Coordinates of C-alpha atoms in Angstrom, one line a residue:
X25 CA 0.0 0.0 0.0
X26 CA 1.4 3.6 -0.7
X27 CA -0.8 6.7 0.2
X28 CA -4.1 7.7 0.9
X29 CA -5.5 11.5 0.1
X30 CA -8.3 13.5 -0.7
X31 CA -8.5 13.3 -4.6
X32 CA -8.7 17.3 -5.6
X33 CA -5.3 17.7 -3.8
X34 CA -3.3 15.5 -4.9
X35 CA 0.1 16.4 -3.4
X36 CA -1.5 16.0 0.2
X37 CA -1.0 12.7 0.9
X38 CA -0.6 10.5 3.8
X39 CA 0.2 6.7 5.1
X40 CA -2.2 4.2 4.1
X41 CA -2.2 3.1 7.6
X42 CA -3.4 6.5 9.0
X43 CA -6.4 5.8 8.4
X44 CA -7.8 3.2 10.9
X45 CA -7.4 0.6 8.1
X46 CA -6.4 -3.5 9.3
X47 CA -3.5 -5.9 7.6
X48 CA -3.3 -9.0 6.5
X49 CA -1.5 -11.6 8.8
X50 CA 1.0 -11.7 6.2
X51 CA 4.1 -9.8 7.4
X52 CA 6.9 -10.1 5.1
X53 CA 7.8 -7.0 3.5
X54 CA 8.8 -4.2 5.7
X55 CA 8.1 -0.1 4.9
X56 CA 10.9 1.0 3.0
X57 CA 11.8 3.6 0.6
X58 CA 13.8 2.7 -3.0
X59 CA 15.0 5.7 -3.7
X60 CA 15.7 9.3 -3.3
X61 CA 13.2 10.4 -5.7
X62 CA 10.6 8.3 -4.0
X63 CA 11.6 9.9 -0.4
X64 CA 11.3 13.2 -1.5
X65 CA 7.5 12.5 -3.3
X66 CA 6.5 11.1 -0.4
X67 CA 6.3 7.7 -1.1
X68 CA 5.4 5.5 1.6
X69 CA 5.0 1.8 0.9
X70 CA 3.6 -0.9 3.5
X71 CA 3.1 -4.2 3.0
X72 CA -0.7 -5.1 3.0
X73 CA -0.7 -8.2 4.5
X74 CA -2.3 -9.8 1.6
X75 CA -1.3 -13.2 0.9
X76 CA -1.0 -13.2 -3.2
X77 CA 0.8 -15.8 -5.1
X78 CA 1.4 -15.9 -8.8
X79 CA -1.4 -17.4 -10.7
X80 CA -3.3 -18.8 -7.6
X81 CA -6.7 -17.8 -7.6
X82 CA -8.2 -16.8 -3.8
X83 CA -12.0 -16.5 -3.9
X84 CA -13.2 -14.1 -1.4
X85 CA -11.4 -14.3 1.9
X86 CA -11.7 -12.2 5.2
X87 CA -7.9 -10.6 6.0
X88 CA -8.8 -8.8 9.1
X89 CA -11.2 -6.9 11.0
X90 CA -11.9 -3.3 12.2
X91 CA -12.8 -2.7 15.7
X92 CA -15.1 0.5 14.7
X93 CA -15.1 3.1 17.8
X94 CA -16.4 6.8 17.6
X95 CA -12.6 7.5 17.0
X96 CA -12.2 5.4 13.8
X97 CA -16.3 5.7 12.3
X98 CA -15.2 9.7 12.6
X99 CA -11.8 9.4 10.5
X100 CA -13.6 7.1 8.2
X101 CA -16.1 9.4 7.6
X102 CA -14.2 12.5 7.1
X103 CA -11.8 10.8 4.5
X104 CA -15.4 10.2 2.7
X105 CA -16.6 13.5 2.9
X106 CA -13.5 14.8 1.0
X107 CA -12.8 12.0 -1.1
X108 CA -10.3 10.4 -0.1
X109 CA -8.2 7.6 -2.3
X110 CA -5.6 5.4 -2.2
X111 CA -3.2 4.2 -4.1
X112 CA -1.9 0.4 -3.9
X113 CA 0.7 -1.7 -6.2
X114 CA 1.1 -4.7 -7.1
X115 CA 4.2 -5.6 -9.2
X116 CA 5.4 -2.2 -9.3
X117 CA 2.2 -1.5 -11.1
X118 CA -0.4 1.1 -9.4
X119 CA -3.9 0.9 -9.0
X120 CA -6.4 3.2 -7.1
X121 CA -9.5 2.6 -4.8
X122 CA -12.0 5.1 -3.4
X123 CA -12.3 4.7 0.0
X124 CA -15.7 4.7 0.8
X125 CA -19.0 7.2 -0.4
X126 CA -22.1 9.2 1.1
X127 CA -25.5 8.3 1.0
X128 CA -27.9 11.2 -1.2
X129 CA -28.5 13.3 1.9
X130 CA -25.0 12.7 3.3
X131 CA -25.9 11.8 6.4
X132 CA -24.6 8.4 5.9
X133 CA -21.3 7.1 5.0
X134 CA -20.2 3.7 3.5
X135 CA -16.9 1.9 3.8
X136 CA -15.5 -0.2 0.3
X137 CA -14.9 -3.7 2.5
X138 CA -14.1 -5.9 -0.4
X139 CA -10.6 -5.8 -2.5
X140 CA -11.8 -7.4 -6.3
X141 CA -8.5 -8.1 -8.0
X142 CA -8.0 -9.4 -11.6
X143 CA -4.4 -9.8 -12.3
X144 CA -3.7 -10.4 -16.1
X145 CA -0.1 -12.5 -16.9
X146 CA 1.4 -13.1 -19.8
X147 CA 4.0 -16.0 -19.7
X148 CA 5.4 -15.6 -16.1
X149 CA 5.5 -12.0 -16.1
X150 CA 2.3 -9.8 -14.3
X151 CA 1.0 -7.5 -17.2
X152 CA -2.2 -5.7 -16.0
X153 CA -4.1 -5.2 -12.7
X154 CA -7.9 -4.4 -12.0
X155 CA -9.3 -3.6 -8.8
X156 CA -13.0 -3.1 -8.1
X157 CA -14.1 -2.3 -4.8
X158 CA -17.5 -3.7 -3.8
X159 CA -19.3 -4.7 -0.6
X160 CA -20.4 -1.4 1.0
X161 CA -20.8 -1.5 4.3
X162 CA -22.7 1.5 6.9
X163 CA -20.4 3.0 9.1
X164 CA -22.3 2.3 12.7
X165 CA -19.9 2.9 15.7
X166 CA -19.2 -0.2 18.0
X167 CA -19.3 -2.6 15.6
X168 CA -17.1 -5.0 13.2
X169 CA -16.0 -4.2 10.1
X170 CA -14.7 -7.5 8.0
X171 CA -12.3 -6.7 4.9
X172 CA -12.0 -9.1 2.3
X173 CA -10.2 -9.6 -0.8
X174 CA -9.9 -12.6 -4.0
X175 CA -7.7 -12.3 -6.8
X176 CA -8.2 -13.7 -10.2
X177 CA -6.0 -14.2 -12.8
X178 CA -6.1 -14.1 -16.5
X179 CA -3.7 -14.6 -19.1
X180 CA -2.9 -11.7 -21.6
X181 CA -1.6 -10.7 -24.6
X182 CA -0.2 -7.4 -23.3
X183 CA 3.5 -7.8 -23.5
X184 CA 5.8 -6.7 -20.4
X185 CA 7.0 -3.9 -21.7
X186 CA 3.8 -2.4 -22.8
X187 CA 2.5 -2.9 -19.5
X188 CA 2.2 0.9 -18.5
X189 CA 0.3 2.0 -21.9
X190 CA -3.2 1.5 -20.1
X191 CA -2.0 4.6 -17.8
X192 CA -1.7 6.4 -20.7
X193 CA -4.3 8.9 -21.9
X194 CA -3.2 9.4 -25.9
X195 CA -6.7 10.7 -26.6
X196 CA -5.8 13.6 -24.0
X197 CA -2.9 14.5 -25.7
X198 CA -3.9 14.1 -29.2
X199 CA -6.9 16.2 -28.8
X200 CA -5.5 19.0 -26.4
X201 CA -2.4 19.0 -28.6
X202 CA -4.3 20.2 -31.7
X203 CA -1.1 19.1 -33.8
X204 CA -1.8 22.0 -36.5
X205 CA -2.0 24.4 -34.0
X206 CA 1.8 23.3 -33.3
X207 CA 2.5 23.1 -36.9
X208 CA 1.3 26.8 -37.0
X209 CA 3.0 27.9 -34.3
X210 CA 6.2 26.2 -35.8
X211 CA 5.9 28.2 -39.1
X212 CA 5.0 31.4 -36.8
X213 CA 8.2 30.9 -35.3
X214 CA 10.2 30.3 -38.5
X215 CA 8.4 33.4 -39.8
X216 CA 9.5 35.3 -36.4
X217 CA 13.1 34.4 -36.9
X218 CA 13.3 35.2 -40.6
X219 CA 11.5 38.9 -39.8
X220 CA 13.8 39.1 -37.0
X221 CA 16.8 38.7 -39.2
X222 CA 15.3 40.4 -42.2
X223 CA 15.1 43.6 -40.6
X224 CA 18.0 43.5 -38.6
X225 CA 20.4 43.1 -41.7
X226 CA 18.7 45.6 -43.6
X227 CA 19.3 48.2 -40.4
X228 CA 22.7 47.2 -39.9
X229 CA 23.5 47.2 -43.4
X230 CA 22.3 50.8 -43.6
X231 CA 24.2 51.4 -40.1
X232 CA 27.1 50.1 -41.5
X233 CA 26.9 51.9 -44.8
X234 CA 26.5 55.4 -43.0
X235 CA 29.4 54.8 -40.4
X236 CA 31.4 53.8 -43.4
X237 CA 30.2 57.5 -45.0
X238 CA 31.6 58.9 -41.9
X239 CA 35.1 57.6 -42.1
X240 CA 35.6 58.8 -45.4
X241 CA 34.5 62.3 -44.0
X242 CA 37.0 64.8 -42.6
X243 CA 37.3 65.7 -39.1
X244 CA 36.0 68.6 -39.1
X245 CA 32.8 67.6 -41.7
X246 CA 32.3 65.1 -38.3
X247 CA 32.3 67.1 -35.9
X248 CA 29.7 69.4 -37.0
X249 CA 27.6 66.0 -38.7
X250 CA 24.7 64.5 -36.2
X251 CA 26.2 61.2 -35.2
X252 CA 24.0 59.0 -33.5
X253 CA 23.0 54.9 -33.2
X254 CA 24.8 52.1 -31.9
X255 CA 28.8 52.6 -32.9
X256 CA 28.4 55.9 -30.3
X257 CA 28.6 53.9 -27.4
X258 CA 31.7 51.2 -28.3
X259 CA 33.6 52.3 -25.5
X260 CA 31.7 51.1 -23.0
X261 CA 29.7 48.5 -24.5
X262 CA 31.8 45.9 -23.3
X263 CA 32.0 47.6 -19.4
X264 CA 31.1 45.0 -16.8
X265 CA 27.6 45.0 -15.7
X266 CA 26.0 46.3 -12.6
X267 CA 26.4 43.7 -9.7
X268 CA 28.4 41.1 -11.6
X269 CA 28.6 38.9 -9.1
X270 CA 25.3 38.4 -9.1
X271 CA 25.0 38.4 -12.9
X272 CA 27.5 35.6 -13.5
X273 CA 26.2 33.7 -11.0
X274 CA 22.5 33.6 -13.0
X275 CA 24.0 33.4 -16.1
X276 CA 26.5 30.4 -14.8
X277 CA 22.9 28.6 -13.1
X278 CA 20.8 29.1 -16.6
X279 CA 23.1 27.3 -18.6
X280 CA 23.3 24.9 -16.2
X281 CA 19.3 24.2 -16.0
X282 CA 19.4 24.6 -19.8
X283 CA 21.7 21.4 -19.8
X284 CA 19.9 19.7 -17.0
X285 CA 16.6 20.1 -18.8
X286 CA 17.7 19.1 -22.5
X287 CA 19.4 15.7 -21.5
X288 CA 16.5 14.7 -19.5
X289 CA 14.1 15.6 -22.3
X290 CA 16.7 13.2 -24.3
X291 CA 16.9 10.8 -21.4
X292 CA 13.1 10.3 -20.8
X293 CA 12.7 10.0 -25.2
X294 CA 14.9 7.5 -25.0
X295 CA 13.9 6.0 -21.5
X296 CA 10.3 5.4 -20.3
X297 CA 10.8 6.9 -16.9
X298 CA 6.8 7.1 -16.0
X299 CA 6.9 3.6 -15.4
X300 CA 9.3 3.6 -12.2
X301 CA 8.3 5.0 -8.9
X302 CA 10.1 8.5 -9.0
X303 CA 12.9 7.8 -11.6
X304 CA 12.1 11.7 -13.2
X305 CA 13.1 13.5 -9.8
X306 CA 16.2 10.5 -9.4
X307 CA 17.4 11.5 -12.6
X308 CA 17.1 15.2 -12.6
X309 CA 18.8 15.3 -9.2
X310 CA 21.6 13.3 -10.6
X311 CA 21.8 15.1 -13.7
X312 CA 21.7 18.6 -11.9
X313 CA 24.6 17.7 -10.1
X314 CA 26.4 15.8 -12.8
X315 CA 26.0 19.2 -14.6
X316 CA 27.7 21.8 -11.7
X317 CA 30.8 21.9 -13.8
X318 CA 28.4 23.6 -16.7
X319 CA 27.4 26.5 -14.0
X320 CA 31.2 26.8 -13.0
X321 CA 32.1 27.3 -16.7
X322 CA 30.0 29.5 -17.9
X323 CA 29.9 31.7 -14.8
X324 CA 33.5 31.8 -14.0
X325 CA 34.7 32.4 -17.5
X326 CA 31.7 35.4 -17.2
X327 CA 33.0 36.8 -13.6
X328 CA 36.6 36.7 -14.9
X329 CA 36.0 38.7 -18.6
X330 CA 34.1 41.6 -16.3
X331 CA 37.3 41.6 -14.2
X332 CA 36.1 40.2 -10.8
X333 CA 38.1 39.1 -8.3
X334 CA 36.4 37.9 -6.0
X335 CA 35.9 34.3 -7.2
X336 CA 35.4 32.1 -4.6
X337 CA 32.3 33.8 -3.5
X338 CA 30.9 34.2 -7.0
X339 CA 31.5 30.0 -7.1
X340 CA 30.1 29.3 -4.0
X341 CA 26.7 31.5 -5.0
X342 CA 26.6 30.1 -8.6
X343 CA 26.9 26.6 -6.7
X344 CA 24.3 27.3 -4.3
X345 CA 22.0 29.3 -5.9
X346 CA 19.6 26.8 -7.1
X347 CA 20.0 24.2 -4.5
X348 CA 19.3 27.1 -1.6
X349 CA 16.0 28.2 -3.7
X350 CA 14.7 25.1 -3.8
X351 CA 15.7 23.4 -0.2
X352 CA 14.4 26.7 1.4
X353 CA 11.1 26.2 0.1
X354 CA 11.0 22.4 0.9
X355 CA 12.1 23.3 4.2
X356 CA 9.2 25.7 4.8
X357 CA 6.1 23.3 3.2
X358 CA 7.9 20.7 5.2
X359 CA 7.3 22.1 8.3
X360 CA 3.4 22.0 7.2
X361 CA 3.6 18.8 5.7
X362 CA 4.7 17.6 9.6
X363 CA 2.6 19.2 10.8
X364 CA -0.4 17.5 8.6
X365 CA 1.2 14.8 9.5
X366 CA 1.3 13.8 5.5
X367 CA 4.0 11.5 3.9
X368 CA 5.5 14.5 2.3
X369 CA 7.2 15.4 4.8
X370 CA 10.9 14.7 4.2
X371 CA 12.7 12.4 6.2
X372 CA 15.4 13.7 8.2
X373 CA 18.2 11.2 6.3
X374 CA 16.5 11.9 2.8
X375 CA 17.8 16.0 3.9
X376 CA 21.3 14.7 4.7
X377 CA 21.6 12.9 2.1
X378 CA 20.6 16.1 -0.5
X379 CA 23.0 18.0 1.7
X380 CA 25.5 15.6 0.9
X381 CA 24.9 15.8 -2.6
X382 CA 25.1 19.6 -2.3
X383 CA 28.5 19.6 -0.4
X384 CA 30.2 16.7 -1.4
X385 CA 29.5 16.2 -5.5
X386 CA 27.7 20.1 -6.9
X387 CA 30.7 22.2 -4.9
X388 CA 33.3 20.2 -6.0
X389 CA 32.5 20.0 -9.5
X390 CA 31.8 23.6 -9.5
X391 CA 34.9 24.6 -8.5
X392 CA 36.8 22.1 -11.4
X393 CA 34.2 24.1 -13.5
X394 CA 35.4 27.5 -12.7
X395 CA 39.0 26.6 -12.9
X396 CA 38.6 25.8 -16.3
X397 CA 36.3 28.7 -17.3
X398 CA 38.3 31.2 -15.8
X399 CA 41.9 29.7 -17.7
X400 CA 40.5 29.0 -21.2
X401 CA 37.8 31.6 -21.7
X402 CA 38.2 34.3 -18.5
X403 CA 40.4 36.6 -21.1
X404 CA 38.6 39.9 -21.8
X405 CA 39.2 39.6 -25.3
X406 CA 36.0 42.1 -26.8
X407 CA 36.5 43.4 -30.2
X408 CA 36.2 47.6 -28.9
X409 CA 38.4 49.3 -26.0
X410 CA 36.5 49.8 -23.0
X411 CA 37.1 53.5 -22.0
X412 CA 38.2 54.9 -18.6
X413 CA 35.4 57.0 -18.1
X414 CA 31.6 55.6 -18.6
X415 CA 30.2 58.0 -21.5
X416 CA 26.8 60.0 -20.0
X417 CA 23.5 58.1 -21.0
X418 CA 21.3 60.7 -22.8
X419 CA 17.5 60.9 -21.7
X420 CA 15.0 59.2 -23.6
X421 CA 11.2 58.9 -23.4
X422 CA 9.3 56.4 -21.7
X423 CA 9.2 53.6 -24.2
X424 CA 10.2 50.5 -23.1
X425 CA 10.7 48.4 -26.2
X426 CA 12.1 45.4 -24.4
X427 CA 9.1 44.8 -22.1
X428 CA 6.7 44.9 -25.6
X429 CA 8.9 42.7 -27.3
X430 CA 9.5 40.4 -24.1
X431 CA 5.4 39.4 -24.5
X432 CA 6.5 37.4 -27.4
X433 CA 8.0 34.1 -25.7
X434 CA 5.8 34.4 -22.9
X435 CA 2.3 33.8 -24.8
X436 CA 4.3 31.5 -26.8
X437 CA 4.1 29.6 -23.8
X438 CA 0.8 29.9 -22.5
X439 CA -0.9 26.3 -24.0
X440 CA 2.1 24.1 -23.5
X441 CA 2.2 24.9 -20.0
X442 CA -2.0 25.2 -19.3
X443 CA -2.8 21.6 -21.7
X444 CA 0.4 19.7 -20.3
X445 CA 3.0 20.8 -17.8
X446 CA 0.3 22.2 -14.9
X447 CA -2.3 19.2 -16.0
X448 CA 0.7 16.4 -15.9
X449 CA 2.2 17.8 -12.4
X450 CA -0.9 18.6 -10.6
X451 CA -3.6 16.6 -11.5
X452 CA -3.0 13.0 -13.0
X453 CA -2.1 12.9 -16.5
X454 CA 1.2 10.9 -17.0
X455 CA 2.7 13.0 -19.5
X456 CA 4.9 11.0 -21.8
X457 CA 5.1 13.2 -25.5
X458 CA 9.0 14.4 -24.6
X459 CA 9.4 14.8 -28.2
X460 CA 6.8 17.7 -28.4
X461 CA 8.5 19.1 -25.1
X462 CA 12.3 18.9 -26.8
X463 CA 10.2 20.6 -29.8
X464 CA 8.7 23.4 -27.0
X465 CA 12.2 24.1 -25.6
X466 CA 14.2 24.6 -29.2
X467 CA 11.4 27.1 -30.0
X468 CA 11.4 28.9 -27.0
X469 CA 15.0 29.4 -27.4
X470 CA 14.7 30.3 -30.7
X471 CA 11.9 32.9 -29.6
X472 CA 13.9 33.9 -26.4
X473 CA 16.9 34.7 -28.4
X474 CA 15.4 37.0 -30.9
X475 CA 13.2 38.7 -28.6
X476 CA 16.2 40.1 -26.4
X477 CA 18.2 40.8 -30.2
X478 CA 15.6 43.1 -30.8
X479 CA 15.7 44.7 -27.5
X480 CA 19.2 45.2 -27.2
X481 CA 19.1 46.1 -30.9
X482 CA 16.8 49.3 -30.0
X483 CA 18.9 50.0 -26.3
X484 CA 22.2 50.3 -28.5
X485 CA 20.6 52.2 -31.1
X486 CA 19.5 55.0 -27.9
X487 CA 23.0 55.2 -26.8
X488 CA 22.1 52.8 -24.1
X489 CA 25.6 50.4 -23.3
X490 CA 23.7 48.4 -20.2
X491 CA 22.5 45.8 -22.1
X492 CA 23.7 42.5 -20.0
X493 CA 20.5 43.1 -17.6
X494 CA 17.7 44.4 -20.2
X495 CA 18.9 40.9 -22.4
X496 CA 18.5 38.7 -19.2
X497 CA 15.5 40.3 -17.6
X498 CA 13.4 40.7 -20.9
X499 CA 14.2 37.1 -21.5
X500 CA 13.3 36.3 -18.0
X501 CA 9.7 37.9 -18.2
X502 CA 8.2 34.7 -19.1
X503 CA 8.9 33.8 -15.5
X504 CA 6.5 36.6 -14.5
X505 CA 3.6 35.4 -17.2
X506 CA 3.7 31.3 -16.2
X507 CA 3.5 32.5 -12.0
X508 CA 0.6 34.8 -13.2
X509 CA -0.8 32.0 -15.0
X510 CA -0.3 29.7 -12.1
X511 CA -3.1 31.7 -10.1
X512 CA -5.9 31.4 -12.7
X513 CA -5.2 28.0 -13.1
X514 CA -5.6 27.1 -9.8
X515 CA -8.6 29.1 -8.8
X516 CA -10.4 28.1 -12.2
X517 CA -9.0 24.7 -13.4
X518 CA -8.8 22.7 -9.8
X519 CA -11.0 22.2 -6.9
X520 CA -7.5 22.6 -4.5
X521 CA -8.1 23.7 -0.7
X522 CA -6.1 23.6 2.4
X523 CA -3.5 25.0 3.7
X524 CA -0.9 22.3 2.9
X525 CA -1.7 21.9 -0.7
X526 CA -2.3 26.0 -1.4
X527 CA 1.2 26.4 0.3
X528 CA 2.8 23.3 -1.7
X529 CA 1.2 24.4 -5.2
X530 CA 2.2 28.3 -5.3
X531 CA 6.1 27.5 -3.0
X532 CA 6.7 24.9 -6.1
X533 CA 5.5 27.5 -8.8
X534 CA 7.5 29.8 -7.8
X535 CA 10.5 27.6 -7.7
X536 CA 9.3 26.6 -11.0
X537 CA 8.7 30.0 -12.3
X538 CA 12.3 31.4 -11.4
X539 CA 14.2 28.3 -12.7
X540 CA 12.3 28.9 -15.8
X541 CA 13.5 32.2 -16.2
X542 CA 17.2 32.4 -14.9
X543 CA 17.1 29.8 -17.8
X544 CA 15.7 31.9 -20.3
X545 CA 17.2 34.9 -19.4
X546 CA 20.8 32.8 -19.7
X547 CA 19.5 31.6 -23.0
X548 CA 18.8 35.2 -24.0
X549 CA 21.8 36.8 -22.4
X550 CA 24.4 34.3 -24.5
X551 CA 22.2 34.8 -27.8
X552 CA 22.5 38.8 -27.1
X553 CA 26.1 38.7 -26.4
X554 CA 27.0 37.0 -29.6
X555 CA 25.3 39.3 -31.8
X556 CA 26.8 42.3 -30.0
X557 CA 30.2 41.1 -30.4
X558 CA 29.5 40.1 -34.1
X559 CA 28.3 43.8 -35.0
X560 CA 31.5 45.4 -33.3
X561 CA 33.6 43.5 -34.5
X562 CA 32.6 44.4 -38.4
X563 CA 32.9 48.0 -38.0
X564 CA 35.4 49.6 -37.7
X565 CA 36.6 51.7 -35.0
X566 CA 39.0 54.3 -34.3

């Protein structure tokens, strides 16, 4: 047996057992926990106490009895009025039974007593499993309660490794998908880019024609001429941005949840991870840190080009960024979870052991990381002189052209993440198309990446050098647009309550939210920075 919960929340979850339920006699598998992934979801498996053995058929057979006080009948009937379920497996493979149900009027409640279980085999390996749950029984207090069970067994043609396909919903996804709405959205994108790039070469060209004009001009003839655009500010395009401590740091963690999330996309396409208990968390963690050398790279290379010195601390907060972010909101729903008493509150060894993780295996690699960024790429090696003195930013209206353009990858978003991310994560789709989600990621890239062009473009073009935080912030909107969404999802797309599972769905979002747009505004930030050092570098300068 695993957990038992009321079905609209579906993170709030608790031991079978704390419910007033009876075992078997049988008593030989202990509680245990597989693996890390399953500690930190909360899974808590107990053995039953059901005596099943392959391919021998039990008709129905009393396992135990419930001694029904005022204590239990009350818990019984309170996991009934907010519909509580369970979840059970046999052979690895899960199956769900409602607990018990209300009369018309509600002033009665009925407890499921009997356990109907068809087990389908094919050769000696279990394929499928049915449970029905019949003989419905009035909860009266001071009485006994008798649970039964039987198993059947049937053979199948299902084969072992298609076992998990009933869990499937392809209608879901084939429908909600609308496949030539992504096929448009594909050719809007491929449109986007080529606009993008259309326009952009025909402006530079032009730029590149008049600064041209200009050389050719006296001094004098350029003095008195109106010069204006981009080339103005060469000198300090390539100064060090505002807080770069900070900035290498988010840069450094984007590329590294970049990587993390494009080989598990590949992983899970090539890898069926639904069909193991928690294998999706397993691998991210190990990925993640598998990956810290990635953050270390990118962010000490960064840190070391805008002259920093102080490298240690930039490595330890590009190492612990992330990690800090998301243990300091486990630790705070964990303290509700506790006190809910639900089984997702994390064990005190599953916490040493991610602390462990953090100190012993990200940190270390980090650091090799930003040893190796800060000796092969750390040079300062920009294509313009950086001045001594910062030239004076002239005033210009109120038109902020990179929150406009920044709308464009965040409504790009908008029905990948309402059909599939939010439905998969909380509520209980098994999402399994990675190929469409390794299709959503390229785009938004592609998307993210133009979008912050454009915006730097039109900063440049004002005589506006700070560019590093405008390209990672625009980019990093779409954070703002999925934790807005977030909130109308949940207050018109769920029937969520509760203090646990309002705390555990908007702490996780935001998590979510702001890992989704360090990476994007990485993602933005690197595509930005190559184009400005391709445009300074083909004109020339004085």
């Amino acid at each position: 047996m695993n957990t038992v919960g009321p079905y609209h929340n579906r993170q709030e979850t608790y031991k079978y057992f704390s419910l007033p339920f009876c075992a078997g006699n049988k008593k030989t598998i202990s509680h245990y926990h597989e693996t890390l992934g399953e500690a930190l979801q909360g899974v808590e498996l107990e053995f039953s106490g059901l005596d099943i053995k392959f391919k021998d058929e039990v008709l129905q057979t009393t396992y135990c009895e419930i001694d029904l006080d005022k204590a239990k009948r009350d818990a019984f009937v309170y996991a009934i009025k907010n519909h509580y379920w369970y979840q059970m497996y046999i052979d690895d493979l899960p199956i769900w039974g409602i607990v018990g149900e209300a009369d018309e009027n509600g002033e009665d409640h009925y407890l499921w007593t009997y356990k109907k279980l068809e087990i389908g085999f094919n050769g000696n390996r279990i394929v499928d499993v049915n449970l029905t749950s019949e003989g419905k029984v009035r909860l009266v207090p001071n009485t006994r309660i008798a649970m039964s069970y039987s198993v059947k067994w049937k053979k199948s043609d299902v084969k072992f490794e298609d076992r998990f396909d009933k869990y499937l919903d392809p209608s879901f996804f084939q429908h909600r998908i609308h496949w030539f709405s992504i096929f448009n959205s594909f050719m809007m994108v491929i449109f986007l880019v080529g606009l993008v790039s259309m326009i952009l070469m025909r402006t530079l060209r032009k730029d590149y024609a008049r600064y041209s004009k200009e050389e050719e001009m006296d001094d004098m003839d350029r003095d008195l001429g109106d010069e204006y655009g981009w080339k103005q500010v060469h000198g300090d395009v390539f100064r060090p941005s505002s807080h770069p401590l900070i900035f290498s740091s988010l840069i450094g963690s984007g590329c590294q949840i970049f990587s993390v999330s494009f080989i598990v996309i590949i992983v899970a396409m090539v890898e069926d991870l639904y069909t193991e208990r928690g294998s999706m968390l397993s691998t991210a963690i190990f990925v993640y840190a598998a990956t810290s050398p990635v953050n270390g790279y990118f962010g000490g290379s960064l840190y070391a080009k805008q002259g920093g010195r102080r490298w240690i601390k930039q490595m330890f907060i590009g190492a612990f960024l992330i990690p800090a972010m998301v243990c300091g909101t486990a630790f705070f729903i964990n303290f509700i979870a506790m006190y809910y008493h639900a089984s997702r509150a994390i064990p005190f060894g599953t916490m040493v052991a991610v602390c462990c993780i953090c100190f012993f295996v990200i940190l270390p690699l980090n650091l090799v990381g930003t040893i190796l960024g800060r000796n092969l790429s750390g040079q300062p090696n920009f294509p313009c002189r950086v001045n001594a003195v910062p030239r004076p930013i002239p005033e210009k209206k109120c038109v902020c052209w990179e929150i406009i353009f920044a709308a464009g990858d965040m409504f790009f978003l908008s029905s990948f993440f309402r059909y599939f991310i939010f439905t998969s994560f909380w509520a209980y789709k098994i999402y399994y198309v990675y190929g469409f989600m390794m299709l959503v990621l390229v785009i938004l890239c592609i998307v993210t990446v133009c979008v912050t062009i454009v915006c730097t473009y039109f900063l440049l073009n004002a005589e506006d050098y700070r560019w590093q935080w405008t390209s990672f912030l625009s980019a990093a909107s779409t954070a703002v647009y999925v934790y807005m969404y977030s909130f109308y999802y949940y207050f018109f797309k769920t029937k969520m309550y509760g203090l646990f599972q309002t705390s555990f769905y908007f702490g996780y979002m935001a998590v979510f939210s702001t890992a989704l747009g360090i990476m994007c505004g990485a993602v933005g930030y690197m595509g930005t920075s190559a184009f400005v050092r391709k445009i300074y570098t083909n004109v020339k300068i004085d």
